[in-house]
Amino acid sequence: MSHPIRSALLLIDMQHGLYHAPDAPWQREALLANIQLLVSQARAAGSPVLAARHTGPAGSPIAAGSAAWQLLPELGLDPAHNYIFDKTRPNCFAGTELQAWLQTRDIGQLVLAGMKTQYCVDTTCRAANVHGLQCILAADAHSCMDTPQLAASQIIAHHNATLHGAFAQVVPSSQIVFQA
């Protein structure tokens, strides 16, 4: 008899400096509401909630300890109960203990949400696949800003289509089921 694969929620770069930037993420309020829904669903199922925090070098706007570096308090994360870790690259696995943390807890499925779609969300989604994890990308819980080439809505739609299948299941937040 097979057991369900244990899942965890990974929130990527939900920090003051990105969320409250002058160039706001696309549908910022909906992004936060969908992430809060995912946190609630994960907690109700007994699945771990993790948060990656992008950290810049000393003197940068997102240097460790700076106001822009802080995670949003609306996420309700507590370092005593949630695994919060710092990263310096778009890939949440590169230079961090994320893979070891997941392995020691027998986590085989990672649900991803956060910012920015075309950088850290995309890179981490692809890396999770390489690390042998099942990946679920919350279709409505990642975002970015407009670029000179594309509107944020186009970037998000493109990544949802590109990552679906080969790298992840792309599912609306309300349809994601966590397994503890």
CSV table of N, CA and C in Angstrom, one decimal:
chain,number,residue,atom,x,y,z
A,1,MET,N,0.8,-1.2,0.0
A,1,MET,CA,0.0,0.0,0.0
A,1,MET,C,0.9,1.2,0.0
A,2,SER,N,0.6,2.1,-0.9
A,2,SER,CA,1.5,3.3,-1.0
A,2,SER,C,0.9,4.5,-0.1
A,3,HIS,N,1.8,5.3,0.4
A,3,HIS,CA,1.3,6.4,1.3
A,3,HIS,C,1.4,7.7,0.4
A,4,PRO,N,0.5,8.6,0.8
A,4,PRO,CA,0.5,9.9,0.0
A,4,PRO,C,1.9,10.6,0.2
A,5,ILE,N,2.2,11.3,-0.8
A,5,ILE,CA,3.5,12.0,-0.8
A,5,ILE,C,3.3,13.3,0.1
A,6,ARG,N,4.1,13.5,1.1
A,6,ARG,CA,4.0,14.6,2.0
A,6,ARG,C,4.4,15.9,1.2
A,7,SER,N,3.6,16.9,1.5
A,7,SER,CA,3.8,18.2,0.8
A,7,SER,C,4.2,19.3,1.8
A,8,ALA,N,4.8,20.4,1.2
A,8,ALA,CA,5.1,21.6,2.0
A,8,ALA,C,4.8,22.8,1.1
A,9,LEU,N,4.6,23.9,1.7
A,9,LEU,CA,4.3,25.2,1.0
A,9,LEU,C,5.6,26.0,1.1
A,10,LEU,N,6.1,26.5,0.0
A,10,LEU,CA,7.3,27.3,-0.1
A,10,LEU,C,6.9,28.7,-0.6
A,11,LEU,N,7.0,29.7,0.2
A,11,LEU,CA,6.7,31.1,-0.2
A,11,LEU,C,8.0,31.7,-0.6
A,12,ILE,N,8.1,32.3,-1.7
A,12,ILE,CA,9.3,32.9,-2.3
A,12,ILE,C,9.3,34.4,-2.3
A,13,ASP,N,10.2,35.0,-1.6
A,13,ASP,CA,10.5,36.4,-1.6
A,13,ASP,C,9.3,37.3,-1.4
A,14,MET,N,8.5,36.9,-0.4
A,14,MET,CA,7.3,37.8,-0.1
A,14,MET,C,7.8,38.8,0.9
A,15,GLN,N,8.6,39.8,0.4
A,15,GLN,CA,9.3,40.7,1.3
A,15,GLN,C,8.7,42.2,1.0
A,16,HIS,N,8.9,43.0,2.0
A,16,HIS,CA,8.5,44.4,1.9
A,16,HIS,C,9.0,45.1,0.6
A,17,GLY,N,10.3,44.9,0.3
A,17,GLY,CA,10.9,45.6,-0.8
A,17,GLY,C,10.4,45.2,-2.1
A,18,LEU,N,9.8,44.0,-2.3
A,18,LEU,CA,9.2,43.6,-3.6
A,18,LEU,C,7.7,43.9,-3.5
A,19,TYR,N,7.0,43.6,-2.5
A,19,TYR,CA,5.6,43.7,-2.4
A,19,TYR,C,5.1,45.2,-2.4
A,20,HIS,N,5.9,46.0,-1.6
A,20,HIS,CA,5.5,47.4,-1.5
A,20,HIS,C,6.4,48.3,-2.4
A,21,ALA,N,7.0,47.8,-3.4
A,21,ALA,CA,7.8,48.6,-4.3
A,21,ALA,C,7.0,49.6,-5.0
A,22,PRO,N,7.6,50.7,-5.4
A,22,PRO,CA,6.9,51.7,-6.2
A,22,PRO,C,6.2,51.2,-7.4
A,23,ASP,N,6.9,50.2,-8.1
A,23,ASP,CA,6.3,49.5,-9.2
A,23,ASP,C,5.7,48.2,-8.6
A,24,ALA,N,4.5,48.3,-8.2
A,24,ALA,CA,3.8,47.2,-7.5
A,24,ALA,C,3.6,45.9,-8.3
A,25,PRO,N,3.7,44.8,-7.7
A,25,PRO,CA,3.4,43.5,-8.4
A,25,PRO,C,2.0,43.6,-8.9
A,26,TRP,N,1.8,42.9,-10.0
A,26,TRP,CA,0.5,42.7,-10.7
A,26,TRP,C,-0.5,42.1,-9.7
A,27,GLN,N,-1.7,42.7,-9.6
A,27,GLN,CA,-2.7,42.2,-8.7
A,27,GLN,C,-2.2,41.8,-7.3
A,28,ARG,N,-1.5,42.8,-6.7
A,28,ARG,CA,-0.9,42.6,-5.4
A,28,ARG,C,-1.8,42.1,-4.3
A,29,GLU,N,-3.0,42.7,-4.2
A,29,GLU,CA,-3.9,42.3,-3.2
A,29,GLU,C,-4.4,40.8,-3.4
A,30,ALA,N,-4.7,40.5,-4.6
A,30,ALA,CA,-5.1,39.1,-4.9
A,30,ALA,C,-4.0,38.1,-4.6
A,31,LEU,N,-2.8,38.5,-5.0
A,31,LEU,CA,-1.6,37.7,-4.7
A,31,LEU,C,-1.5,37.3,-3.2
A,32,LEU,N,-1.6,38.4,-2.4
A,32,LEU,CA,-1.5,38.2,-0.9
A,32,LEU,C,-2.7,37.3,-0.4
A,33,ALA,N,-3.9,37.6,-0.9
A,33,ALA,CA,-5.0,36.8,-0.4
A,33,ALA,C,-4.9,35.3,-0.8
A,34,ASN,N,-4.4,35.1,-2.0
A,34,ASN,CA,-4.2,33.7,-2.4
A,34,ASN,C,-3.1,33.0,-1.6
A,35,ILE,N,-2.1,33.7,-1.3
A,35,ILE,CA,-1.0,33.1,-0.5
A,35,ILE,C,-1.5,32.9,0.9
A,36,GLN,N,-2.3,33.8,1.5
A,36,GLN,CA,-2.9,33.6,2.8
A,36,GLN,C,-3.8,32.4,2.8
A,37,LEU,N,-4.5,32.1,1.7
A,37,LEU,CA,-5.4,30.9,1.6
A,37,LEU,C,-4.5,29.7,1.6
A,38,LEU,N,-3.4,29.7,0.9
A,38,LEU,CA,-2.5,28.6,0.8
A,38,LEU,C,-1.9,28.3,2.2
A,39,VAL,N,-1.5,29.3,2.9
A,39,VAL,CA,-0.9,29.1,4.3
A,39,VAL,C,-2.0,28.5,5.1
A,40,SER,N,-3.2,29.0,5.1
A,40,SER,CA,-4.3,28.4,5.9
A,40,SER,C,-4.5,26.9,5.5
A,41,GLN,N,-4.5,26.6,4.2
A,41,GLN,CA,-4.8,25.2,3.8
A,41,GLN,C,-3.6,24.3,4.2
A,42,ALA,N,-2.4,24.8,4.1
A,42,ALA,CA,-1.2,24.0,4.5
A,42,ALA,C,-1.3,23.7,6.0
A,43,ARG,N,-1.6,24.8,6.8
A,43,ARG,CA,-1.6,24.6,8.3
A,43,ARG,C,-2.8,23.7,8.7
A,44,ALA,N,-3.9,23.8,8.0
A,44,ALA,CA,-5.1,22.9,8.3
A,44,ALA,C,-4.7,21.4,8.1
A,45,ALA,N,-3.9,21.2,7.1
A,45,ALA,CA,-3.5,19.8,6.7
A,45,ALA,C,-2.3,19.3,7.5
A,46,GLY,N,-1.7,20.2,8.3
A,46,GLY,CA,-0.5,19.8,9.0
A,46,GLY,C,0.8,19.8,8.2
A,47,SER,N,0.8,20.5,7.1
A,47,SER,CA,1.9,20.6,6.2
A,47,SER,C,2.8,21.8,6.6
A,48,PRO,N,4.1,21.6,6.4
A,48,PRO,CA,5.0,22.7,6.8
A,48,PRO,C,4.9,23.9,5.8
A,49,VAL,N,5.1,25.1,6.4
A,49,VAL,CA,5.1,26.3,5.6
A,49,VAL,C,6.5,26.9,5.7
A,50,LEU,N,7.1,27.1,4.6
A,50,LEU,CA,8.5,27.6,4.5
A,50,LEU,C,8.5,28.9,3.8
A,51,ALA,N,9.5,29.7,4.1
A,51,ALA,CA,9.7,31.0,3.4
A,51,ALA,C,11.1,31.3,3.0
A,52,ALA,N,11.4,31.6,1.8
A,52,ALA,CA,12.7,32.0,1.3
A,52,ALA,C,12.7,33.5,1.2
A,53,ARG,N,13.8,34.1,1.7
A,53,ARG,CA,14.0,35.5,1.7
A,53,ARG,C,15.2,35.9,0.9
A,54,HIS,N,15.0,36.6,-0.2
A,54,HIS,CA,16.2,37.0,-1.0
A,54,HIS,C,17.0,38.0,-0.2
A,55,THR,N,18.3,37.8,-0.1
A,55,THR,CA,19.2,38.6,0.7
A,55,THR,C,20.3,39.2,-0.2
A,56,GLY,N,20.4,40.5,-0.2
A,56,GLY,CA,21.5,41.2,-1.0
A,56,GLY,C,22.7,41.4,-0.1
A,57,PRO,N,23.8,41.9,-0.7
A,57,PRO,CA,25.0,42.2,0.0
A,57,PRO,C,24.8,43.4,0.9
A,58,ALA,N,25.7,43.5,1.9
A,58,ALA,CA,25.7,44.6,2.8
A,58,ALA,C,25.6,45.9,2.1
A,59,GLY,N,24.8,46.8,2.5
A,59,GLY,CA,24.6,48.1,1.9
A,59,GLY,C,23.5,48.1,0.8
A,60,SER,N,23.0,47.0,0.3
A,60,SER,CA,22.0,46.9,-0.7
A,60,SER,C,20.6,47.1,-0.1
A,61,PRO,N,19.6,47.5,-0.8
A,61,PRO,CA,18.3,47.7,-0.3
A,61,PRO,C,17.7,46.5,0.4
A,62,ILE,N,18.1,45.3,0.0
A,62,ILE,CA,17.6,44.1,0.7
A,62,ILE,C,18.7,43.3,1.5
A,63,ALA,N,19.6,44.1,2.0
A,63,ALA,CA,20.6,43.5,2.9
A,63,ALA,C,19.9,42.9,4.2
A,64,ALA,N,20.5,41.9,4.7
A,64,ALA,CA,19.9,41.3,5.9
A,64,ALA,C,19.6,42.3,7.0
A,65,GLY,N,18.4,42.3,7.5
A,65,GLY,CA,18.0,43.2,8.6
A,65,GLY,C,17.4,44.5,8.1
A,66,SER,N,17.5,44.8,6.8
A,66,SER,CA,16.9,46.0,6.3
A,66,SER,C,15.4,45.9,6.3
A,67,ALA,N,14.7,47.1,6.2
A,67,ALA,CA,13.3,47.1,6.2
A,67,ALA,C,12.7,46.4,5.0
A,68,ALA,N,13.4,46.6,3.8
A,68,ALA,CA,12.9,46.0,2.6
A,68,ALA,C,13.1,44.4,2.6
A,69,TRP,N,14.0,43.9,3.3
A,69,TRP,CA,14.4,42.5,3.4
A,69,TRP,C,13.3,41.7,4.2
A,70,GLN,N,12.6,42.4,5.1
A,70,GLN,CA,11.7,41.7,6.0
A,70,GLN,C,10.5,41.0,5.2
A,71,LEU,N,10.1,39.9,5.7
A,71,LEU,CA,8.9,39.2,5.2
A,71,LEU,C,7.7,40.0,5.6
A,72,LEU,N,6.6,39.9,4.8
A,72,LEU,CA,5.4,40.6,5.1
A,72,LEU,C,4.7,40.0,6.4
A,73,PRO,N,4.4,40.8,7.3
A,73,PRO,CA,3.8,40.3,8.6
A,73,PRO,C,2.4,39.7,8.3
A,74,GLU,N,1.7,40.1,7.2
A,74,GLU,CA,0.4,39.5,6.9
A,74,GLU,C,0.5,38.0,6.6
A,75,LEU,N,1.7,37.5,6.4
A,75,LEU,CA,1.8,36.0,6.1
A,75,LEU,C,1.7,35.2,7.4
A,76,GLY,N,1.8,35.9,8.5
A,76,GLY,CA,1.7,35.2,9.8
A,76,GLY,C,2.8,34.1,10.1
A,77,LEU,N,4.0,34.4,9.6
A,77,LEU,CA,5.0,33.4,9.8
A,77,LEU,C,5.8,33.6,11.1
A,78,ASP,N,6.2,32.6,11.7
A,78,ASP,CA,6.9,32.6,13.0
A,78,ASP,C,8.2,31.7,12.8
A,79,PRO,N,9.4,32.2,13.0
A,79,PRO,CA,10.6,31.4,12.9
A,79,PRO,C,10.6,30.2,13.8
A,80,ALA,N,9.8,30.3,14.9
A,80,ALA,CA,9.8,29.1,15.8
A,80,ALA,C,8.9,28.0,15.3
A,81,HIS,N,8.0,28.3,14.3
A,81,HIS,CA,7.2,27.2,13.7
A,81,HIS,C,7.3,27.1,12.2
A,82,ASN,N,7.9,28.0,11.6
A,82,ASN,CA,8.1,28.0,10.1
A,82,ASN,C,9.6,28.0,9.8
A,83,TYR,N,9.9,27.2,8.7
A,83,TYR,CA,11.3,27.3,8.3
A,83,TYR,C,11.5,28.5,7.4
A,84,ILE,N,12.3,29.5,7.9
A,84,ILE,CA,12.5,30.7,7.1
A,84,ILE,C,14.0,30.7,6.9
A,85,PHE,N,14.4,30.8,5.6
A,85,PHE,CA,15.8,30.8,5.2
A,85,PHE,C,16.1,31.9,4.2
A,86,ASP,N,17.4,32.2,4.2
A,86,ASP,CA,17.9,33.3,3.3
A,86,ASP,C,18.5,32.7,2.1
A,87,LYS,N,18.4,33.3,1.0
A,87,LYS,CA,19.1,32.9,-0.3
A,87,LYS,C,19.7,34.1,-1.0
A,88,THR,N,20.6,33.9,-1.8
A,88,THR,CA,21.3,35.0,-2.5
A,88,THR,C,21.2,34.8,-4.0
A,89,ARG,N,20.5,33.7,-4.5
A,89,ARG,CA,20.3,33.4,-5.9
A,89,ARG,C,18.9,33.2,-6.2
A,90,PRO,N,18.5,33.2,-7.5
A,90,PRO,CA,17.1,32.9,-7.8
A,90,PRO,C,16.6,31.5,-7.5
A,91,ASN,N,17.5,30.6,-7.4
A,91,ASN,CA,17.2,29.2,-7.1
A,91,ASN,C,17.2,29.0,-5.6
A,92,CYS,N,16.0,28.7,-5.0
A,92,CYS,CA,15.9,28.5,-3.5
A,92,CYS,C,16.8,27.4,-3.0
A,93,PHE,N,17.2,26.5,-3.9
A,93,PHE,CA,18.0,25.3,-3.5
A,93,PHE,C,19.5,25.7,-3.5
A,94,ALA,N,19.9,26.6,-4.3
A,94,ALA,CA,21.4,27.0,-4.4
A,94,ALA,C,21.9,27.7,-3.2
A,95,GLY,N,22.9,27.0,-2.6
A,95,GLY,CA,23.6,27.7,-1.4
A,95,GLY,C,22.7,27.7,-0.2
A,96,THR,N,21.7,26.9,-0.1
A,96,THR,CA,20.8,26.8,1.1
A,96,THR,C,20.7,25.4,1.6
A,97,GLU,N,20.1,25.2,2.7
A,97,GLU,CA,19.8,23.9,3.3
A,97,GLU,C,18.4,23.4,2.9
A,98,LEU,N,17.8,24.0,1.9
A,98,LEU,CA,16.4,23.6,1.6
A,98,LEU,C,16.3,22.1,1.3
A,99,GLN,N,17.1,21.6,0.4
A,99,GLN,CA,16.9,20.2,0.0
A,99,GLN,C,17.1,19.3,1.2
A,100,ALA,N,18.1,19.5,2.0
A,100,ALA,CA,18.3,18.7,3.2
A,100,ALA,C,17.2,18.8,4.2
A,101,TRP,N,16.6,20.0,4.3
A,101,TRP,CA,15.5,20.2,5.2
A,101,TRP,C,14.3,19.4,4.7
A,102,LEU,N,14.0,19.4,3.5
A,102,LEU,CA,12.9,18.6,2.9
A,102,LEU,C,13.1,17.1,3.0
A,103,GLN,N,14.3,16.7,2.7
A,103,GLN,CA,14.6,15.3,2.8
A,103,GLN,C,14.5,14.7,4.2
A,104,THR,N,15.0,15.4,5.2
A,104,THR,CA,14.9,14.9,6.6
A,104,THR,C,13.4,14.8,7.1
A,105,ARG,N,12.5,15.5,6.4
A,105,ARG,CA,11.1,15.5,6.8
A,105,ARG,C,10.3,14.7,5.8
A,106,ASP,N,10.9,14.0,4.9
A,106,ASP,CA,10.3,13.1,3.9
A,106,ASP,C,9.3,13.9,3.0
A,107,ILE,N,9.6,15.1,2.6
A,107,ILE,CA,8.7,15.9,1.8
A,107,ILE,C,9.0,15.6,0.3
A,108,GLY,N,8.0,15.2,-0.4
A,108,GLY,CA,8.2,14.8,-1.8
A,108,GLY,C,7.5,15.7,-2.8
A,109,GLN,N,6.7,16.7,-2.2
A,109,GLN,CA,5.9,17.6,-3.1
A,109,GLN,C,6.1,19.0,-2.5
A,110,LEU,N,6.4,19.9,-3.4
A,110,LEU,CA,6.6,21.3,-3.0
A,110,LEU,C,5.5,22.2,-3.7
A,111,VAL,N,4.8,22.9,-3.0
A,111,VAL,CA,3.8,23.9,-3.5
A,111,VAL,C,4.5,25.2,-3.5
A,112,LEU,N,4.6,25.9,-4.7
A,112,LEU,CA,5.3,27.2,-4.8
A,112,LEU,C,4.4,28.4,-5.0
A,113,ALA,N,4.7,29.5,-4.3
A,113,ALA,CA,4.0,30.7,-4.5
A,113,ALA,C,5.0,31.9,-4.2
A,114,GLY,N,4.7,33.1,-4.7
A,114,GLY,CA,5.5,34.2,-4.3
A,114,GLY,C,5.9,35.1,-5.5
A,115,MET,N,7.2,35.6,-5.4
A,115,MET,CA,7.6,36.6,-6.4
A,115,MET,C,9.1,36.3,-6.7
A,116,LYS,N,9.6,36.8,-7.7
A,116,LYS,CA,9.0,37.2,-9.0
A,116,LYS,C,8.9,36.0,-9.9
A,117,THR,N,7.8,36.0,-10.7
A,117,THR,CA,7.5,34.9,-11.5
A,117,THR,C,8.6,34.5,-12.4
A,118,GLN,N,9.2,35.4,-13.2
A,118,GLN,CA,10.2,35.1,-14.2
A,118,GLN,C,11.6,34.8,-13.6
A,119,TYR,N,11.8,35.1,-12.4
A,119,TYR,CA,13.1,34.9,-11.8
A,119,TYR,C,13.1,33.8,-10.7
A,120,CYS,N,12.8,34.1,-9.5
A,120,CYS,CA,12.9,33.1,-8.4
A,120,CYS,C,11.9,32.0,-8.5
A,121,VAL,N,10.6,32.3,-8.9
A,121,VAL,CA,9.6,31.3,-8.9
A,121,VAL,C,9.9,30.3,-10.0
A,122,ASP,N,10.2,30.8,-11.2
A,122,ASP,CA,10.5,30.0,-12.4
A,122,ASP,C,11.7,29.1,-12.0
A,123,THR,N,12.8,29.7,-11.6
A,123,THR,CA,14.1,29.0,-11.3
A,123,THR,C,13.9,27.9,-10.3
A,124,THR,N,13.2,28.2,-9.2
A,124,THR,CA,12.9,27.3,-8.1
A,124,THR,C,12.0,26.1,-8.6
A,125,CYS,N,11.0,26.4,-9.4
A,125,CYS,CA,10.1,25.4,-9.9
A,125,CYS,C,10.9,24.4,-10.7
A,126,ARG,N,11.8,24.9,-11.6
A,126,ARG,CA,12.6,24.0,-12.4
A,126,ARG,C,13.6,23.2,-11.6
A,127,ALA,N,14.2,23.8,-10.5
A,127,ALA,CA,15.1,23.2,-9.7
A,127,ALA,C,14.5,22.1,-8.8
A,128,ALA,N,13.3,22.3,-8.4
A,128,ALA,CA,12.5,21.3,-7.6
A,128,ALA,C,12.4,20.1,-8.4
A,129,ASN,N,12.1,20.2,-9.6
A,129,ASN,CA,11.9,19.1,-10.5
A,129,ASN,C,13.2,18.3,-10.6
A,130,VAL,N,14.3,19.0,-10.8
A,130,VAL,CA,15.7,18.4,-10.9
A,130,VAL,C,16.0,17.7,-9.6
A,131,HIS,N,15.6,18.2,-8.5
A,131,HIS,CA,15.8,17.5,-7.2
A,131,HIS,C,14.9,16.4,-6.9
A,132,GLY,N,14.0,16.0,-7.9
A,132,GLY,CA,13.2,14.9,-7.8
A,132,GLY,C,11.9,15.1,-7.0
A,133,LEU,N,11.5,16.4,-6.8
A,133,LEU,CA,10.3,16.7,-6.1
A,133,LEU,C,9.2,16.9,-7.1
A,134,GLN,N,8.0,16.5,-6.7
A,134,GLN,CA,6.8,16.9,-7.4
A,134,GLN,C,6.6,18.4,-7.1
A,135,CYS,N,6.3,19.1,-8.1
A,135,CYS,CA,6.1,20.6,-7.9
A,135,CYS,C,4.7,21.0,-8.3
A,136,ILE,N,4.1,21.8,-7.4
A,136,ILE,CA,2.8,22.4,-7.8
A,136,ILE,C,3.0,23.9,-7.7
A,137,LEU,N,2.7,24.5,-8.8
A,137,LEU,CA,2.8,26.0,-8.9
A,137,LEU,C,1.4,26.5,-8.7
A,138,ALA,N,1.2,27.4,-7.7
A,138,ALA,CA,-0.1,28.0,-7.5
A,138,ALA,C,-0.3,29.0,-8.6
A,139,ALA,N,-1.2,28.7,-9.5
A,139,ALA,CA,-1.3,29.6,-10.8
A,139,ALA,C,-1.7,31.0,-10.5
A,140,ASP,N,-2.4,31.3,-9.4
A,140,ASP,CA,-2.8,32.6,-9.0
A,140,ASP,C,-2.1,33.2,-7.8
A,141,ALA,N,-1.0,32.6,-7.4
A,141,ALA,CA,-0.3,33.0,-6.2
A,141,ALA,C,1.2,33.3,-6.5
A,142,HIS,N,1.5,33.8,-7.7
A,142,HIS,CA,2.8,34.3,-8.0
A,142,HIS,C,2.6,35.5,-8.9
A,143,SER,N,3.6,36.4,-8.8
A,143,SER,CA,3.4,37.7,-9.5
A,143,SER,C,4.8,38.3,-9.8
A,144,CYS,N,4.7,39.4,-10.5
A,144,CYS,CA,5.8,40.2,-10.9
A,144,CYS,C,5.4,41.6,-11.3
A,145,MET,N,6.3,42.4,-11.8
A,145,MET,CA,5.9,43.7,-12.3
A,145,MET,C,6.0,43.7,-13.8
A,146,ASP,N,5.4,44.7,-14.4
A,146,ASP,CA,5.5,44.9,-15.9
A,146,ASP,C,7.0,45.1,-16.2
A,147,THR,N,7.4,44.7,-17.4
A,147,THR,CA,8.7,45.0,-17.9
A,147,THR,C,8.5,45.8,-19.2
A,148,PRO,N,9.6,46.4,-19.7
A,148,PRO,CA,9.4,47.1,-21.0
A,148,PRO,C,9.0,46.2,-22.2
A,149,GLN,N,9.2,44.9,-22.1
A,149,GLN,CA,8.9,44.0,-23.1
A,149,GLN,C,7.5,43.4,-23.0
A,150,LEU,N,7.1,43.1,-21.7
A,150,LEU,CA,5.8,42.4,-21.5
A,150,LEU,C,5.1,42.9,-20.3
A,151,ALA,N,3.8,42.9,-20.3
A,151,ALA,CA,3.0,43.2,-19.1
A,151,ALA,C,3.1,42.0,-18.2
A,152,ALA,N,3.0,42.3,-16.9
A,152,ALA,CA,3.1,41.2,-15.9
A,152,ALA,C,2.1,40.1,-16.1
A,153,SER,N,0.9,40.5,-16.5
A,153,SER,CA,-0.1,39.4,-16.8
A,153,SER,C,0.3,38.5,-17.9
A,154,GLN,N,1.1,39.0,-18.9
A,154,GLN,CA,1.6,38.1,-19.9
A,154,GLN,C,2.7,37.2,-19.4
A,155,ILE,N,3.6,37.8,-18.6
A,155,ILE,CA,4.7,37.0,-18.0
A,155,ILE,C,4.1,35.9,-17.2
A,156,ILE,N,3.1,36.1,-16.4
A,156,ILE,CA,2.5,35.1,-15.5
A,156,ILE,C,1.9,34.0,-16.3
A,157,ALA,N,1.1,34.5,-17.3
A,157,ALA,CA,0.4,33.5,-18.2
A,157,ALA,C,1.4,32.6,-19.0
A,158,HIS,N,2.5,33.3,-19.4
A,158,HIS,CA,3.5,32.5,-20.2
A,158,HIS,C,4.1,31.5,-19.3
A,159,HIS,N,4.5,31.8,-18.0
A,159,HIS,CA,5.2,30.9,-17.1
A,159,HIS,C,4.2,29.8,-16.7
A,160,ASN,N,2.9,30.1,-16.5
A,160,ASN,CA,2.0,29.1,-16.1
A,160,ASN,C,1.9,28.1,-17.2
A,161,ALA,N,1.9,28.5,-18.5
A,161,ALA,CA,1.8,27.6,-19.6
A,161,ALA,C,3.1,26.8,-19.8
A,162,THR,N,4.2,27.5,-19.7
A,162,THR,CA,5.5,26.9,-19.9
A,162,THR,C,5.9,25.9,-18.9
A,163,LEU,N,5.7,26.2,-17.6
A,163,LEU,CA,6.1,25.3,-16.5
A,163,LEU,C,5.1,24.1,-16.3
A,164,HIS,N,3.9,24.3,-16.8
A,164,HIS,CA,2.9,23.2,-16.6
A,164,HIS,C,3.2,22.0,-17.4
A,165,GLY,N,3.2,20.8,-16.8
A,165,GLY,CA,3.5,19.6,-17.5
A,165,GLY,C,4.9,19.1,-17.2
A,166,ALA,N,5.9,19.6,-17.9
A,166,ALA,CA,7.3,19.2,-17.7
A,166,ALA,C,7.9,19.5,-16.4
A,167,PHE,N,7.5,20.6,-15.8
A,167,PHE,CA,8.2,21.0,-14.5
A,167,PHE,C,7.2,21.1,-13.3
A,168,ALA,N,5.9,21.2,-13.5
A,168,ALA,CA,5.0,21.4,-12.4
A,168,ALA,C,3.6,21.1,-12.9
A,169,GLN,N,2.7,20.9,-11.9
A,169,GLN,CA,1.3,21.0,-12.1
A,169,GLN,C,1.0,22.4,-11.8
A,170,VAL,N,0.2,23.1,-12.6
A,170,VAL,CA,-0.1,24.5,-12.4
A,170,VAL,C,-1.6,24.5,-12.0
A,171,VAL,N,-1.9,24.9,-10.8
A,171,VAL,CA,-3.3,24.7,-10.2
A,171,VAL,C,-3.7,26.0,-9.5
A,172,PRO,N,-4.9,26.4,-9.6
A,172,PRO,CA,-5.4,27.5,-8.8
A,172,PRO,C,-5.3,27.2,-7.3
A,173,SER,N,-5.0,28.2,-6.5
A,173,SER,CA,-4.8,28.1,-5.0
A,173,SER,C,-5.9,27.3,-4.4
A,174,SER,N,-7.1,27.6,-4.7
A,174,SER,CA,-8.3,27.0,-4.1
A,174,SER,C,-8.4,25.5,-4.3
A,175,GLN,N,-7.7,25.0,-5.3
A,175,GLN,CA,-7.8,23.6,-5.7
A,175,GLN,C,-6.6,22.8,-5.2
A,176,ILE,N,-5.7,23.4,-4.5
A,176,ILE,CA,-4.5,22.7,-4.0
A,176,ILE,C,-4.8,22.0,-2.7
A,177,VAL,N,-4.4,20.7,-2.7
A,177,VAL,CA,-4.6,19.9,-1.5
A,177,VAL,C,-3.3,19.5,-0.9
A,178,PHE,N,-3.0,19.8,0.3
A,178,PHE,CA,-1.8,19.4,1.0
A,178,PHE,C,-1.9,18.1,1.7
A,179,GLN,N,-0.8,17.3,1.7
A,179,GLN,CA,-0.7,16.0,2.3
A,179,GLN,C,0.3,16.1,3.4
A,180,ALA,N,-0.1,15.8,4.7
A,180,ALA,CA,0.9,15.9,5.8
A,180,ALA,C,1.7,14.7,6.0
